[in-house]
CSV table of C-alpha atoms and ligand atoms in Angstrom, one decimal:
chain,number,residue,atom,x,y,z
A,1,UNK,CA,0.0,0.0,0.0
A,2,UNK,CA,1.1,3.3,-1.1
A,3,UNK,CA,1.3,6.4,1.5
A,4,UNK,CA,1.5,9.4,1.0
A,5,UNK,CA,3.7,11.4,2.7
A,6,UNK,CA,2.8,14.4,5.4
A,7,UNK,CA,4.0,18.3,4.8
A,8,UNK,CA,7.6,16.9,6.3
A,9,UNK,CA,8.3,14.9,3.5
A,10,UNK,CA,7.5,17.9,1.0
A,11,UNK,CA,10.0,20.4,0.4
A,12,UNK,CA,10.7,23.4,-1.9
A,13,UNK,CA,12.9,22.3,-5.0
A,14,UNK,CA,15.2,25.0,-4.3
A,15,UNK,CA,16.2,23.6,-0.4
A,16,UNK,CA,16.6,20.7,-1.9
A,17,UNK,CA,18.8,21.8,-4.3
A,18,UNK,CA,20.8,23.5,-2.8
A,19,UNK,CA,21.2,20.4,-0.4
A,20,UNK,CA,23.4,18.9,-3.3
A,21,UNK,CA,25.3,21.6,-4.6
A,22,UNK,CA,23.6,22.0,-8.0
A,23,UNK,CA,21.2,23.9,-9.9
A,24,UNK,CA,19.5,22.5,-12.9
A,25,UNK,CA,18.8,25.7,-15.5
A,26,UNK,CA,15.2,25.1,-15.3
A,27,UNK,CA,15.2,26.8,-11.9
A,28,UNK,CA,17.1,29.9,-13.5
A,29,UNK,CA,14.6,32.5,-13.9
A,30,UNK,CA,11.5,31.9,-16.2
A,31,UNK,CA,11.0,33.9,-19.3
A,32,UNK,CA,7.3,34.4,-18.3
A,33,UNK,CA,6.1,35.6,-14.6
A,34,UNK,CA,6.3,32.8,-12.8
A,35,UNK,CA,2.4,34.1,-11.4
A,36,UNK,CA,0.6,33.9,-14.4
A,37,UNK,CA,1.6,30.5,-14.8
A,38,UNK,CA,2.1,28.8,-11.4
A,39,UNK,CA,5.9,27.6,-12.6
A,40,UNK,CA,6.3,26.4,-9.1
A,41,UNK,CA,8.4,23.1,-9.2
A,42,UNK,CA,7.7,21.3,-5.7
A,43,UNK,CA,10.0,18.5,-5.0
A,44,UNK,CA,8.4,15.7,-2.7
A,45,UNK,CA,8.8,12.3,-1.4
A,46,UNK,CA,6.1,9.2,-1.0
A,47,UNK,CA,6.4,6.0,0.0
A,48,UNK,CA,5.6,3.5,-2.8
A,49,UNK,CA,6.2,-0.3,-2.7
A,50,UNK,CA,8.5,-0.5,0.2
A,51,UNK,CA,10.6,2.3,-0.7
A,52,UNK,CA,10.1,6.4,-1.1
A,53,UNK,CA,9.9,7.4,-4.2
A,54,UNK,CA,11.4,11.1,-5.3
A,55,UNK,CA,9.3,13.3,-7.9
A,56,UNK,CA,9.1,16.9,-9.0
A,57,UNK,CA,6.0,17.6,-9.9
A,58,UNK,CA,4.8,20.9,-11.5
A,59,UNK,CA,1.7,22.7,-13.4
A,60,UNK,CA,-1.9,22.4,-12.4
A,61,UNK,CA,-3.2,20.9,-15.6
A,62,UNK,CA,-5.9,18.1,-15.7
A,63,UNK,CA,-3.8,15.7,-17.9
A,64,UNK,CA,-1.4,14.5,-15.7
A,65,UNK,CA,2.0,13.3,-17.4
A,66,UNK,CA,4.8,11.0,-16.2
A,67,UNK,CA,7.6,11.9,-17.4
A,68,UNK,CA,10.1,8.4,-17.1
A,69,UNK,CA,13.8,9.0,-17.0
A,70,UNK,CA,16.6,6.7,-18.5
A,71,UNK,CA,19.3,4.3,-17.2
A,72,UNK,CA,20.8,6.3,-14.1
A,73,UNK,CA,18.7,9.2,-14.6
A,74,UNK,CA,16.2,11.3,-12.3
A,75,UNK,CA,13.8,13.7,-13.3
A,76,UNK,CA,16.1,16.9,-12.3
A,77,UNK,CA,18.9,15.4,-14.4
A,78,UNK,CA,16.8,14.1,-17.6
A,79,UNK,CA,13.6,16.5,-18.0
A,80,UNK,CA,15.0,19.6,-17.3
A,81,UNK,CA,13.2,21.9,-20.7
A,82,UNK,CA,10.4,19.6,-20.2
A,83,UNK,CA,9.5,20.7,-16.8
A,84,UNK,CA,10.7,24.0,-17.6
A,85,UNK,CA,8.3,24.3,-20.7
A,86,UNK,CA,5.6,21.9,-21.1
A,87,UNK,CA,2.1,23.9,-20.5
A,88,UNK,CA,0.9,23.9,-16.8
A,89,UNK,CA,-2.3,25.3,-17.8
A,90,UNK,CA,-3.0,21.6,-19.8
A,91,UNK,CA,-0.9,19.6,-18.0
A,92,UNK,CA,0.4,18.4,-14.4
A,93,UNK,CA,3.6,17.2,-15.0
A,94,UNK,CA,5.6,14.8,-12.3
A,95,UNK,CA,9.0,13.3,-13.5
A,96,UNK,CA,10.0,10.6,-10.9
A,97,UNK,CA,13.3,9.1,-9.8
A,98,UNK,CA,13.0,5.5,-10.1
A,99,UNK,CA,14.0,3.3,-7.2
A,100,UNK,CA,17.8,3.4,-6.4
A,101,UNK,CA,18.5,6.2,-8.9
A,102,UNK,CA,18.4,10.0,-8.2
A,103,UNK,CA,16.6,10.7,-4.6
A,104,UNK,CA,14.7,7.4,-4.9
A,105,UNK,CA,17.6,6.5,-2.4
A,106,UNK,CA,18.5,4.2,-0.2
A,107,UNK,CA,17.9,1.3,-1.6
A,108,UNK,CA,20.9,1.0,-3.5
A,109,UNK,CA,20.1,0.4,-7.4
A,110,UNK,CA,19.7,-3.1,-8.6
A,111,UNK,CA,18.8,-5.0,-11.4
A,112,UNK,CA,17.3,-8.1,-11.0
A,113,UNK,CA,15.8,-10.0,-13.9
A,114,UNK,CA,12.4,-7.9,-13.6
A,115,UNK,CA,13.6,-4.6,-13.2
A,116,UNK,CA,11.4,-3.2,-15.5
A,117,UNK,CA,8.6,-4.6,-14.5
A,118,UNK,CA,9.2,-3.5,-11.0
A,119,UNK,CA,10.3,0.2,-12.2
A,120,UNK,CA,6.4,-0.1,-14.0
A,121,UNK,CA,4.7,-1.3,-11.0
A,122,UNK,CA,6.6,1.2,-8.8
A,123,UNK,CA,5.4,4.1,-11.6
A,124,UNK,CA,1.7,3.6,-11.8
A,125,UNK,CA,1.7,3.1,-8.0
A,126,UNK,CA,3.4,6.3,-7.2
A,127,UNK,CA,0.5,8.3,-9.9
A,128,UNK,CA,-2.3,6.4,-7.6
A,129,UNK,CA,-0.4,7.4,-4.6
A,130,UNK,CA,-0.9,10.8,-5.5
A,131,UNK,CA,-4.5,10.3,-6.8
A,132,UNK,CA,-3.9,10.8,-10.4
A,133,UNK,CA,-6.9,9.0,-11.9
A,134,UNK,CA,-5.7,8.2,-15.5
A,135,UNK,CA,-1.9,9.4,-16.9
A,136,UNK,CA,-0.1,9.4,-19.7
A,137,UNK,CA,3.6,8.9,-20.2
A,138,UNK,CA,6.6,10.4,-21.6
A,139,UNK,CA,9.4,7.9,-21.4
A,140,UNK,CA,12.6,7.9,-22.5
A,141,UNK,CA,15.3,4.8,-23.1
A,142,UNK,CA,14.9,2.9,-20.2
A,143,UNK,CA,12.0,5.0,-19.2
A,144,UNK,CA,9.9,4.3,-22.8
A,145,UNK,CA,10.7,0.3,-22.2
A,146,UNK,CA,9.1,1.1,-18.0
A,147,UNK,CA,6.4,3.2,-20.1
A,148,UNK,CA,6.0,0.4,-22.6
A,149,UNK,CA,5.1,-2.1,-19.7
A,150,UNK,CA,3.5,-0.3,-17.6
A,151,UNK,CA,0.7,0.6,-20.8
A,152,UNK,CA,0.7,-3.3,-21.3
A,153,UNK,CA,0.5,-4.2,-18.1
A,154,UNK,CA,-2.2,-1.3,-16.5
A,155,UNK,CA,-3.8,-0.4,-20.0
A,156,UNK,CA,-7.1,0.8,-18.6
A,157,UNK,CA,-4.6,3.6,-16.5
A,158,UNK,CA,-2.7,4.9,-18.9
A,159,UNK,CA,-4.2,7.7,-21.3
A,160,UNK,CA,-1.5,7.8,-24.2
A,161,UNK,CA,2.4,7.4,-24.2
A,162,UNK,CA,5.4,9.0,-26.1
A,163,UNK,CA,8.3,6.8,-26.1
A,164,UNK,CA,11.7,7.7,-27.7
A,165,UNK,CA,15.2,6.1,-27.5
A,166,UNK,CA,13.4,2.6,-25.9
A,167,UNK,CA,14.3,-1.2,-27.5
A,168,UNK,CA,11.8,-4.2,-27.1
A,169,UNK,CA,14.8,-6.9,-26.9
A,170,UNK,CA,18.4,-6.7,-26.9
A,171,UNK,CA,21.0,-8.0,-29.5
A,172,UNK,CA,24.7,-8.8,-30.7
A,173,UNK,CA,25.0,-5.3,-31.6
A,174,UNK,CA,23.2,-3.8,-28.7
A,175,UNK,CA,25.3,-5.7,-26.1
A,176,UNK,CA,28.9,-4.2,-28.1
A,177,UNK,CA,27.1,-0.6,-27.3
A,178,UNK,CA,26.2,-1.5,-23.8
A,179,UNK,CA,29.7,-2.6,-23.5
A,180,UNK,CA,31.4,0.3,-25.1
A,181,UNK,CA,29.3,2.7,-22.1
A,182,UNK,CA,30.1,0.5,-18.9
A,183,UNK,CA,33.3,2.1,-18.0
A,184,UNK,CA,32.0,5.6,-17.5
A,185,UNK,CA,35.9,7.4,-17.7
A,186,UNK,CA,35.1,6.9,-21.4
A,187,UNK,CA,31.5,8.9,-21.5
A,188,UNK,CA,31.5,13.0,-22.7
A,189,UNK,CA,31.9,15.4,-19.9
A,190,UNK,CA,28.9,16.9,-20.5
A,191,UNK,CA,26.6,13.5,-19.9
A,192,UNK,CA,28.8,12.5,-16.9
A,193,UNK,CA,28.7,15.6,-15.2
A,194,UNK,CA,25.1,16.0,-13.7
A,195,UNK,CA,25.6,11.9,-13.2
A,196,UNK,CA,28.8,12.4,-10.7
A,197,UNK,CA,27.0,15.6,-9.0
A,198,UNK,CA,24.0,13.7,-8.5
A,199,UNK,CA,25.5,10.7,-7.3
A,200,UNK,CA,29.5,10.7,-6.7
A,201,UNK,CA,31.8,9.2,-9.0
A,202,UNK,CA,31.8,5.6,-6.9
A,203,UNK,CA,28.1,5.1,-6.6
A,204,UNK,CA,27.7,6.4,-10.6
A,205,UNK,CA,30.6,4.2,-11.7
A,206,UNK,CA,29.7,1.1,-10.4
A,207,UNK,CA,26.1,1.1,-10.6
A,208,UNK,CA,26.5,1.9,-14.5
A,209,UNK,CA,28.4,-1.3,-14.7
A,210,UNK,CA,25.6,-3.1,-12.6
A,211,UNK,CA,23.1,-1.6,-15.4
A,212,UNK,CA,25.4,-3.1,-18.1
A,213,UNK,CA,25.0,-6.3,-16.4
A,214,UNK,CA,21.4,-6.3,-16.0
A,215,UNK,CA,20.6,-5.2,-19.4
A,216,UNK,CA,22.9,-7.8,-20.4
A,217,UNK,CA,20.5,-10.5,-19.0
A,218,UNK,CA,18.1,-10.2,-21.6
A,219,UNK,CA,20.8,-11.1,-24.2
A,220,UNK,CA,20.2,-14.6,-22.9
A,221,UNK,CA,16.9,-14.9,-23.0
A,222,UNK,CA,14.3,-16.2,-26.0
A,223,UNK,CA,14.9,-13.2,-28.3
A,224,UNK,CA,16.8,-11.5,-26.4
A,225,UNK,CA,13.3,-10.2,-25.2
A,226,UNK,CA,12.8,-7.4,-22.6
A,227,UNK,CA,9.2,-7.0,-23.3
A,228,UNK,CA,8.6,-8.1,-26.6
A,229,UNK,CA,5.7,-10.2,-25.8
A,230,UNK,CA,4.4,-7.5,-24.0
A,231,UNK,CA,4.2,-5.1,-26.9
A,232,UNK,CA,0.4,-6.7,-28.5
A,233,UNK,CA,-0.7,-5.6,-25.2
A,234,UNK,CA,-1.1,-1.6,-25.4
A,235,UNK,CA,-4.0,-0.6,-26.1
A,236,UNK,CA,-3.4,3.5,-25.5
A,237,UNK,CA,-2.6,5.6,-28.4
A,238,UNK,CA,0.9,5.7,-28.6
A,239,UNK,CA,3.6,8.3,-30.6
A,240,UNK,CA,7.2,6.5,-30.9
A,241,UNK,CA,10.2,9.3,-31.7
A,242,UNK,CA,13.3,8.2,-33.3
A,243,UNK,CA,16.4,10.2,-33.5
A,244,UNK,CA,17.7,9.0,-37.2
A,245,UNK,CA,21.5,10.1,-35.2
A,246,UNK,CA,20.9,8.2,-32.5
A,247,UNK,CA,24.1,5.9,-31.8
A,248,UNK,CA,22.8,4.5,-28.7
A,249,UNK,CA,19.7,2.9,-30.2
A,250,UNK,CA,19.1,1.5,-33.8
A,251,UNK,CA,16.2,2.3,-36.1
A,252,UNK,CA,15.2,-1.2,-36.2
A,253,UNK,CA,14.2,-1.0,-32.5
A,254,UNK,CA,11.9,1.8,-33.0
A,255,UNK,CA,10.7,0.3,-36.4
A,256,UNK,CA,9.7,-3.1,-34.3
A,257,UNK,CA,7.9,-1.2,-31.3
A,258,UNK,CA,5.8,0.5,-34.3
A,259,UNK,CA,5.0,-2.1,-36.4
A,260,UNK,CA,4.0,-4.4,-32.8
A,261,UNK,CA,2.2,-1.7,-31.1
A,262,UNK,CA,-1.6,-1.4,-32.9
A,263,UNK,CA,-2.0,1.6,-34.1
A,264,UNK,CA,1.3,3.3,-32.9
A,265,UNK,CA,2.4,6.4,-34.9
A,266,UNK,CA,6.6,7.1,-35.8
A,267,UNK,CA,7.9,9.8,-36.0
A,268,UNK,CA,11.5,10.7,-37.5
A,269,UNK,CA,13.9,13.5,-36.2
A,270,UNK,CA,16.5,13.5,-39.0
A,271,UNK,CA,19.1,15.4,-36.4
A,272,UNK,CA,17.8,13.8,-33.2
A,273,UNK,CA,20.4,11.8,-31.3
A,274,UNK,CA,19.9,9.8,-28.0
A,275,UNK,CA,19.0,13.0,-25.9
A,276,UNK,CA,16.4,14.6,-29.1
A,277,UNK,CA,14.0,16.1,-26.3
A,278,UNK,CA,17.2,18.2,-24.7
A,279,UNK,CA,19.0,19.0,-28.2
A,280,UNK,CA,15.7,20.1,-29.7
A,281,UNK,CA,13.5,20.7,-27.2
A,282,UNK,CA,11.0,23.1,-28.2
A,283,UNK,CA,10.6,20.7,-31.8
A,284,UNK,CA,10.0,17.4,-29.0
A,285,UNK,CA,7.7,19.5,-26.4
A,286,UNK,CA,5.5,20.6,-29.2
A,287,UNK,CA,5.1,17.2,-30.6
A,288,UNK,CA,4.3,15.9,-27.9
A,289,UNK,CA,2.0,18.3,-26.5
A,290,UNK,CA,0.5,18.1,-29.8
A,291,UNK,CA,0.0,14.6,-29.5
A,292,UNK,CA,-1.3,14.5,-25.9
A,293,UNK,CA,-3.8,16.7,-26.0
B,1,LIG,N1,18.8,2.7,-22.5
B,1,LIG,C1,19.8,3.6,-22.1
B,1,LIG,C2,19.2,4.8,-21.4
B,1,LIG,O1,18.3,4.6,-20.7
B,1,LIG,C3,20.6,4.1,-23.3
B,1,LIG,C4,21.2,3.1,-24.1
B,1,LIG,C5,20.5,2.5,-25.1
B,1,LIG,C6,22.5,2.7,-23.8
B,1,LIG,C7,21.2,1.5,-25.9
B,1,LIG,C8,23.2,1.8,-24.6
B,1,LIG,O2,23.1,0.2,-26.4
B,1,LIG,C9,22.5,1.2,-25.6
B,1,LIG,N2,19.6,6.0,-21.6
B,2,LIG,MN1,2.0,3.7,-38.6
């Protein structure tokens, strides 16, 4: 059973913030009065499953929106023009930190052979917890496979989904990629950087090896499947978003989601890489509030 917590588990974003040291740019100030749009980003914590689960949650719209991070990430880290810019007047938007990453902490991270499932359950739970009724979800990577499962799994509680950067199964050439990111001296400064902040080198370092490992596991499995069986299942209207640049993710991934998923709609960014929504954010906010609403 999930609890919400009281006002001492709620906190201003900005005393929490300043807690670690950093300051994402979406708390810089606002073009527009922060007044006339209630840009108020609250930072709160609930317990979910056994563990307490970290959000931000912002806007005052009816639709509520997830927004699912990717493999290490958090909402602060990941979402950062999305909860910045996505209309509060349409939309209430929470972007969670899955359990062990971001403040989802402790537990330490792990990755047992259902972590996705588990990240799904621990998502739709945490919406009920805070008495969304229906919500739809932006996931990325990791966070569109967690999206993808939870919409199969809870497909009368989930409204519509956008999913970029996500893979149904896992092969050769996907395990050389995984391989060529586990030693995380090797990534770009500017990706590793809000990771060590957030987390310290040692805990980043070794749980991205621990990730590695448990993506690994579905190399071995019937199809290498991570929730390719699961795929037949979603029933909500769904946009996938493929960065054509990408080098983390191959076209034929988002091609398989599309053609699996009934009635699931592609679309192409011909410059979009793994991180589309932060390179060309206004272009990925607009499509998808276009598509949401
Ligand atoms: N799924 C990872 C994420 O959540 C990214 C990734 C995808 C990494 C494919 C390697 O081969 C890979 N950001
Ligand atoms: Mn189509």
């Amino acid at each position: 059973m999930a609890t919400v917590l009281g006002g001492r588990g709620v906190q201003r974003l900005p005393v929490l913030l300043s807690a670690l040291k950093s300051r994402p740019f979406f708390l810089f100030p606002l073009a527009r009065p922060a007044a006339a749009f209630g840009t108020s980003v609250t930072s709160a914590k609930v317990a979910v499953n056994g563990v307490y689960l970290h959000y931000l949650r912002t806007g005052e719209g009816e639709h509520a929106v997830l927004l699912l991070p990717g493999m290490l990430g958090s909402g602060e880290t990941d979402f950062g023009p999305q909860i910045k810019d996505l209309n509060k007047k349409l939309f209430t938007v929470v972007a969670w930190d899955p359990r062990g990453y971001g403040h989802s902490r402790p537990p330490d991270r792990d990755f047992p052979r259902d972590f996705f499932e588990r990240d799904a359950k621990d998502a739709v739970d945490l919406m009920k917890a805070l008495k969304f009724k229906k919500v739809s979800l932006l996931g990325w990577s990791d966070g569109g496979i967690t999206a993808l499962i939870a919409a199969a799994r809870y497909p009368s509680y989930i409204h519509k989904m956008v999913i970029w950067g996500a893979n149904a199964f896992v092969t050769e050439e996907d395990e050389m990629i995984y391989q060529g990111i586990r030693d995380v001296s090797k990534w770009s400064d500017k990706v590793k950087k809000p990771l060590e902040t957030l987390y310290g080198h040692d805990y980043f370092a070794k749980t991205c090896e621990k990730w590695v490992d448990g993506i690994t596991q579905f190399k071995h499995l019937p199809d290498g499947s991570i929730c390719r069986h699961l795929l037949p299942l979603v029933q909500c209207a769904t946009l996938i978003v493929h960065g054509e640049k990408d080098p983390l993710v191959p076209r034929f991934h988002a091609d398989f989601i599309h053609k699996h998923v009934s009635g699931s709609r592609l679309h192409l960014m011909p410059e979009g890489k793994h991180n589309l929504h932060l390179h060309f954010a206004n272009e990925f906010n607009k499509l998808a509030e276009d598509f949401l609403r």
